[in-house]
PDB file of C-alpha atoms in Angstrom:
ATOM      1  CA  UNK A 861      92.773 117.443 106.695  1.00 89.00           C
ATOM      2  CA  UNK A 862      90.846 115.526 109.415  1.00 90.00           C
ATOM      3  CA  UNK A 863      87.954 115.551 111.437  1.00 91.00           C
ATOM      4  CA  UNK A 864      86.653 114.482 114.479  1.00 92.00           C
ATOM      5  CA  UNK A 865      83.622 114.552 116.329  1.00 91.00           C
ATOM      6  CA  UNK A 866      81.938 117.974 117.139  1.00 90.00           C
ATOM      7  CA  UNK A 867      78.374 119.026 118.180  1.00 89.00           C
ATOM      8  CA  UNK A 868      75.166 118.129 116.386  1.00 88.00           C
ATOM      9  CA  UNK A 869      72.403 120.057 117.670  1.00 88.00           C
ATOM     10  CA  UNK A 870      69.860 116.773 117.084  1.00 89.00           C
ATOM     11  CA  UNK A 871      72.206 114.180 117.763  1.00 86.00           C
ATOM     12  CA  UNK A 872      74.649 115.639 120.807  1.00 87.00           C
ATOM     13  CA  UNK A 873      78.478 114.724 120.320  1.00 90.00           C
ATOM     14  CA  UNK A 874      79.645 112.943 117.626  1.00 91.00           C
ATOM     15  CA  UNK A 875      81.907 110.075 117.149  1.00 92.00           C
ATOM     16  CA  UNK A 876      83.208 109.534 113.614  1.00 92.00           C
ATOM     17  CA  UNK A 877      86.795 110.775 111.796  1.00 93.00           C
ATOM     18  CA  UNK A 878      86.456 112.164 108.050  1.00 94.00           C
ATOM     19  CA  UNK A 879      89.085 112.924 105.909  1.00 92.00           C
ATOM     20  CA  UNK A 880      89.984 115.366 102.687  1.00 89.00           C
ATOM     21  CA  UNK A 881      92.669 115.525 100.386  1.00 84.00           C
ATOM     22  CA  UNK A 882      93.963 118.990 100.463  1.00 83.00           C
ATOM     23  CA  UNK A 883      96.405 118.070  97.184  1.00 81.00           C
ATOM     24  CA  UNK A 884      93.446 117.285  95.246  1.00 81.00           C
ATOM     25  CA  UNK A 885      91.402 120.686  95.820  1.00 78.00           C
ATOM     26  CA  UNK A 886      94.617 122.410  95.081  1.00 74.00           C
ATOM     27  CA  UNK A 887      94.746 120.044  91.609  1.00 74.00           C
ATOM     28  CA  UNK A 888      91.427 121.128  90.963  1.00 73.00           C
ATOM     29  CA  UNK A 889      92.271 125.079  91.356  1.00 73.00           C
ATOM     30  CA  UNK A 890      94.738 123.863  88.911  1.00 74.00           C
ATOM     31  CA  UNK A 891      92.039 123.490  86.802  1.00 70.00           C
ATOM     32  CA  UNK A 892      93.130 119.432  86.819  1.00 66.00           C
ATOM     33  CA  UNK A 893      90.926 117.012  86.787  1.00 70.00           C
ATOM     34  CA  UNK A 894      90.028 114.654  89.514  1.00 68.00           C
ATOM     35  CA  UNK A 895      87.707 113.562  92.572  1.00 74.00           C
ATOM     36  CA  UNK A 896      87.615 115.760  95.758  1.00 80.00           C
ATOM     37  CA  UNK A 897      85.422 114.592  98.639  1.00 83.00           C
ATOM     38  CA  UNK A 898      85.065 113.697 102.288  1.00 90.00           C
ATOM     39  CA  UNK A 899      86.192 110.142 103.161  1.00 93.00           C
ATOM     40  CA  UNK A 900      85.016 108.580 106.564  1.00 95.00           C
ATOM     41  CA  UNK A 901      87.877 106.971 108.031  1.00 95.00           C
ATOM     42  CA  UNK A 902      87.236 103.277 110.378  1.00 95.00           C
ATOM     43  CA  UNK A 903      89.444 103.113 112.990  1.00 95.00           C
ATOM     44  CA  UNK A 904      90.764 100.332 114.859  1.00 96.00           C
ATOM     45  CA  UNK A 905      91.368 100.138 118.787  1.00 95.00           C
ATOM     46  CA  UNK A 906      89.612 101.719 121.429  1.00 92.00           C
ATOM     47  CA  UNK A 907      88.848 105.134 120.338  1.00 87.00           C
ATOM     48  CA  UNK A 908      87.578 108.601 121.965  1.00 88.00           C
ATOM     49  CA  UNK A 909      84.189 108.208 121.221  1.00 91.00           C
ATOM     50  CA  UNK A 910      81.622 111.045 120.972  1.00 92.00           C
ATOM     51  CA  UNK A 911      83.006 114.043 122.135  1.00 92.00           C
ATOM     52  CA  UNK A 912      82.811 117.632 120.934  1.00 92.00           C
ATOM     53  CA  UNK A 913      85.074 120.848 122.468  1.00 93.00           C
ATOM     54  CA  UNK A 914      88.273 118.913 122.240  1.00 94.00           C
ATOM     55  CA  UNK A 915      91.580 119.699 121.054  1.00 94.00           C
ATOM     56  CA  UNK A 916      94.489 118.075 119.060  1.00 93.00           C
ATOM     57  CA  UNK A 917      98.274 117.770 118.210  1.00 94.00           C
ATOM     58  CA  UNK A 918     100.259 116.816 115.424  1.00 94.00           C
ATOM     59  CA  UNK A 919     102.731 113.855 117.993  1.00 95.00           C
ATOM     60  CA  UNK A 920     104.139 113.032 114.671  1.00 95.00           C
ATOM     61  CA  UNK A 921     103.775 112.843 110.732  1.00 92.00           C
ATOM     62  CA  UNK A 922     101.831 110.323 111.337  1.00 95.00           C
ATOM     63  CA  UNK A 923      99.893 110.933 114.937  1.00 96.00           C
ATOM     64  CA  UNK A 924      98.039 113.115 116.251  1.00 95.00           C
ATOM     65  CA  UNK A 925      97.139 113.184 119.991  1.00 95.00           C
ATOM     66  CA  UNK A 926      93.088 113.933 121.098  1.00 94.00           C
ATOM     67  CA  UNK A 927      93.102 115.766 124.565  1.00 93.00           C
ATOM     68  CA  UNK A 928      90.096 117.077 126.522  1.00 92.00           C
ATOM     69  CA  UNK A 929      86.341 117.466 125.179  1.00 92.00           C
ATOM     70  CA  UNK A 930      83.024 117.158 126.550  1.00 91.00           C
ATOM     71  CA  UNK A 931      81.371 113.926 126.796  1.00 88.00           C
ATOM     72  CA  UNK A 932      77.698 114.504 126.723  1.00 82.00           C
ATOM     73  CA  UNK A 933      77.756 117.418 129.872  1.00 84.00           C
ATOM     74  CA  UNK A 934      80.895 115.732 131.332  1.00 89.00           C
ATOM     75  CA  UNK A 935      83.844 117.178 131.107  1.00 92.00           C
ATOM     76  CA  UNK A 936      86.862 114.980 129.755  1.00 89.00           C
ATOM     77  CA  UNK A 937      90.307 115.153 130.564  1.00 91.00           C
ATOM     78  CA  UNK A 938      91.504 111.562 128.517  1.00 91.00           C
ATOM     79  CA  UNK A 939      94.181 111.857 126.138  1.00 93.00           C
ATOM     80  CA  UNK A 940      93.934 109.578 122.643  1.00 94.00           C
ATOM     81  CA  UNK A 941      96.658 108.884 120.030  1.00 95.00           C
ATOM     82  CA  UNK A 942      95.745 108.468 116.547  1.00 96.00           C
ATOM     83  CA  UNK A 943      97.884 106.995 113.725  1.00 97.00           C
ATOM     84  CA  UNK A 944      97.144 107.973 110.805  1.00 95.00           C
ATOM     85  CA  UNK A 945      99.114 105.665 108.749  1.00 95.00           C
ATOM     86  CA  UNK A 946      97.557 102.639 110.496  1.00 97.00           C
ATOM     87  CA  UNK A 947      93.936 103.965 111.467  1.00 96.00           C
ATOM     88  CA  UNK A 948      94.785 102.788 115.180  1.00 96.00           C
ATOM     89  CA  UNK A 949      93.363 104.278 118.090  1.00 95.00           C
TER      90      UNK A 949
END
């Protein structure tokens, strides 16, 4: 599972992408061993920067399309592709 950006209530929009293994908490359930956590993810490219109030779409196994937001009070209508098997904006 991924996510990006959102809405501090200190800090405004936000701009980074974290990541969790959903396999591994279901391992765990399992009553397996093993390490569950958040992961922030670098990207690469030109990316979407702080936003919060957007959406997203799975393009792809592998990408997933960012589409509207706020940036700041300003209303954004850019669209972003992510790969997630490169990190690539």
């Amino acid at each position: 599972m991924y996510i990006h950006g959102g809405r501090d209530l200190k800090e405004g929009p936000l701009a980074t992408i974290w990541r969790v293994n959903l396999t591994a908490i279901q391992q765990l359930q399992q009553n397996q061993q093993g390490k569950v956590g958040w992961e922030l993810i670098n990207t690469t490219g030109k990316d979407i920067g702080k936003i919060c109030h957007h959406n997203c779409s799975m393009v792809s196994n592998k990408e997933v399309m960012f589409f509207g937001g706020l940036k700041g009070d300003t209303s954004s209508q850019a669209v972003f592709l992510l790969n997630l098997a490169t990190n690539a904006w």
